[in-house]
Short mmCIF file of C-alpha atoms in Angstrom, two decimals:
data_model
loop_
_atom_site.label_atom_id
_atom_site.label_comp_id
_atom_site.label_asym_id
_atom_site.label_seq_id
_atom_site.Cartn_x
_atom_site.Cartn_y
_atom_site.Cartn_z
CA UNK A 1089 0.00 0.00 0.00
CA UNK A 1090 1.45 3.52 -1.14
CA UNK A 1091 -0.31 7.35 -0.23
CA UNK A 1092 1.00 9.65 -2.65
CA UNK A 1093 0.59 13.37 -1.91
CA UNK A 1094 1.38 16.02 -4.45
CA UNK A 1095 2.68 19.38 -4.16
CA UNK A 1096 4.23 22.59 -5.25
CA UNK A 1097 1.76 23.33 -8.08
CA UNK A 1098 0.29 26.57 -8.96
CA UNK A 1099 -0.03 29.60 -11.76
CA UNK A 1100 3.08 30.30 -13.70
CA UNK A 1101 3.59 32.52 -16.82
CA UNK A 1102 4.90 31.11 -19.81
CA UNK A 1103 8.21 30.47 -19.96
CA UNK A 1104 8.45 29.95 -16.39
CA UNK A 1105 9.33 27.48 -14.12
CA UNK A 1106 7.62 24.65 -11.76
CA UNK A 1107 8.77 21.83 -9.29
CA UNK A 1108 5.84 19.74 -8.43
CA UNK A 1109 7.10 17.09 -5.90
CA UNK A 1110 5.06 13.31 -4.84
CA UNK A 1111 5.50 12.53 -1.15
CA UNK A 1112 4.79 8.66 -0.87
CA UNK A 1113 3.91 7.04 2.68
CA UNK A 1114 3.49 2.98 2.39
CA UNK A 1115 5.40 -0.10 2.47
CA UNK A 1116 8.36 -0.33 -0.70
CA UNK A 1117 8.77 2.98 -2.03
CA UNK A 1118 11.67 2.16 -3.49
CA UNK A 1119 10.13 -0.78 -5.15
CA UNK A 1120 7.91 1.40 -7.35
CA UNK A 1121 7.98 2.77 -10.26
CA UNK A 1122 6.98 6.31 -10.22
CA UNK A 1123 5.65 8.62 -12.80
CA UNK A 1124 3.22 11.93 -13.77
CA UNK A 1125 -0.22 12.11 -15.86
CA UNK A 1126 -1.79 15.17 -16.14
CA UNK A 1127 -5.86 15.95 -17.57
CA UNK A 1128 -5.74 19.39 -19.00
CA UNK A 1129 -9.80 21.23 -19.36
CA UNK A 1130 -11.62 18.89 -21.43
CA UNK A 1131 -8.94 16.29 -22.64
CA UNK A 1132 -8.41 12.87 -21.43
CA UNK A 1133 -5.57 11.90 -19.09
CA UNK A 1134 -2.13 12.41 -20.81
CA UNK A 1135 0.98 10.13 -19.87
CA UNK A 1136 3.31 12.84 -19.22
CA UNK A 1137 7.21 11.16 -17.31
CA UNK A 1138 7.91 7.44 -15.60
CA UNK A 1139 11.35 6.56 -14.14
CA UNK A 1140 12.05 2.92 -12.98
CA UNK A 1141 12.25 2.37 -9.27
CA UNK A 1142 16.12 2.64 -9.03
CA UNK A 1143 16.11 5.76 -11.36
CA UNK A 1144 17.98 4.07 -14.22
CA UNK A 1145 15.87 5.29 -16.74
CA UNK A 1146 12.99 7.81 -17.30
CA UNK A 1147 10.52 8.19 -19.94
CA UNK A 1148 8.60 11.15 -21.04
CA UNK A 1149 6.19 11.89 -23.91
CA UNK A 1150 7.24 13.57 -26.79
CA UNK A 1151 4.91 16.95 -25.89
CA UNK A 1152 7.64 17.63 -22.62
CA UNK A 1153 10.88 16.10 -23.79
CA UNK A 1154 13.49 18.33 -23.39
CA UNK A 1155 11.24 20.59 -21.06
CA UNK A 1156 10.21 18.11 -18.31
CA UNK A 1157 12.93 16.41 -15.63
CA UNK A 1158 11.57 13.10 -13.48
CA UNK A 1159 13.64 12.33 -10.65
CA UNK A 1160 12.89 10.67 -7.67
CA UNK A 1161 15.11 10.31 -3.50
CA UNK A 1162 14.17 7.02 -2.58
CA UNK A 1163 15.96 8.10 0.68
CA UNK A 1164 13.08 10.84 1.28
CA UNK A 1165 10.47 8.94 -0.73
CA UNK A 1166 9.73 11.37 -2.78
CA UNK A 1167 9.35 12.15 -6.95
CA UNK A 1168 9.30 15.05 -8.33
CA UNK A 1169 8.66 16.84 -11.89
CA UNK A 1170 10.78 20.07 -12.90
CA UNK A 1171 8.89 21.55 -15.41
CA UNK A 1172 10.41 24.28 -17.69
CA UNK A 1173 9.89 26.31 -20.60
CA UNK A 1174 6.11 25.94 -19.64
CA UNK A 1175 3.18 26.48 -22.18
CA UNK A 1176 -0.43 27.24 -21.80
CA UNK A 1177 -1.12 23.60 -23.61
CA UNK A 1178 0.97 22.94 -19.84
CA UNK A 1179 -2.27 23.83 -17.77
CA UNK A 1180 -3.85 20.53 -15.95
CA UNK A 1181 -4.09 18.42 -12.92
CA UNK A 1182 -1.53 16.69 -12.69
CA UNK A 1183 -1.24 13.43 -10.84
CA UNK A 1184 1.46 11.36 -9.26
CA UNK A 1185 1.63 7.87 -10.04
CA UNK A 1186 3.13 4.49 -8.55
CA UNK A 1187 3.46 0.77 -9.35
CA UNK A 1188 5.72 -2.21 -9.46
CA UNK A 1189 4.95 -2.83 -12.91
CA UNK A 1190 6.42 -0.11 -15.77
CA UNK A 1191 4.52 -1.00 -18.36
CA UNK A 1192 0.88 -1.00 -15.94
CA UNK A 1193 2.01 2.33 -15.07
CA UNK A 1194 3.31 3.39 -18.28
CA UNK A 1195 -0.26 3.05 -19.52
CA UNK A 1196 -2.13 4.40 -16.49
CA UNK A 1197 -3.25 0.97 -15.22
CA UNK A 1198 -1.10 1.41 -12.34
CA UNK A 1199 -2.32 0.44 -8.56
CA UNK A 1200 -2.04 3.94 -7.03
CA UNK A 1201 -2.84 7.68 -7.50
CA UNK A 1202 -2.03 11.31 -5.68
CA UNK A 1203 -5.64 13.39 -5.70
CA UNK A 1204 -3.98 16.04 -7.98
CA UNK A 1205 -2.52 19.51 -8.12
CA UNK A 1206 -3.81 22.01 -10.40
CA UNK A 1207 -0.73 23.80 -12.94
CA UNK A 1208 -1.60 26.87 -14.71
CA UNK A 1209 -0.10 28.56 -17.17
CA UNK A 1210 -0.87 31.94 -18.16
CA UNK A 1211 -0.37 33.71 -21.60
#
């Protein structure tokens, strides 16, 4: 069982700068692999960054490559998303996302999910 709490969202211009950050409570964080979706105003859930539970490798979809950074301190159980160069196609919820299986979380079938945290971009 993992509780994933998300933070550090909020309104940003364009061009700017976010950190959003996934606190996980539970049994075998570092077990996990850990990723970001986001659902911007009327658009279905978008994959947006995975990395693998020892931080080998990290994935991202081709709208935030480049821009977006996935990292995760298994030491402070914790992920987190650096998000730069932001865009107002940026704005959603975005939600944390854990499981022991990539590809189930890869494809949002994955066992657990933060509530959220609104992003906003402004232009």
């Amino acid at each position: 069982q993992v509780q994933l709490v998300e933070s550090g969202g909020g309104l940003v211009q364009a061009g700017g700068s976010l950190r959003l950050s996934c606190a996980a409570s539970g049994r075998a964080f570092s077990s996990r692999n850990m990723g970001w979706f986001r659902r911007a105003p009327g658009k279905e859930r978008e994959f947006v960054a995975a990395i693998t539970w020892n931080g080998s490798t990290t994935y991202y979809a081709d709208s935030v490559k480049g821009r977006f950074t996935i990292s995760r301190d298994n030491a402070k159980n914790t992920v987190y998303l650096q998000m730069n160069s932001l865009k107002s196609e940026d704005t959603a919820v975005y939600y944390c996302a854990a499981d022991s299986s990539l590809a189930e979380l890869r494809v949002g079938r994955n066992d657990y999910w933060g509530q959220g945290i609104q992003v906003t971009v402004s232009s």
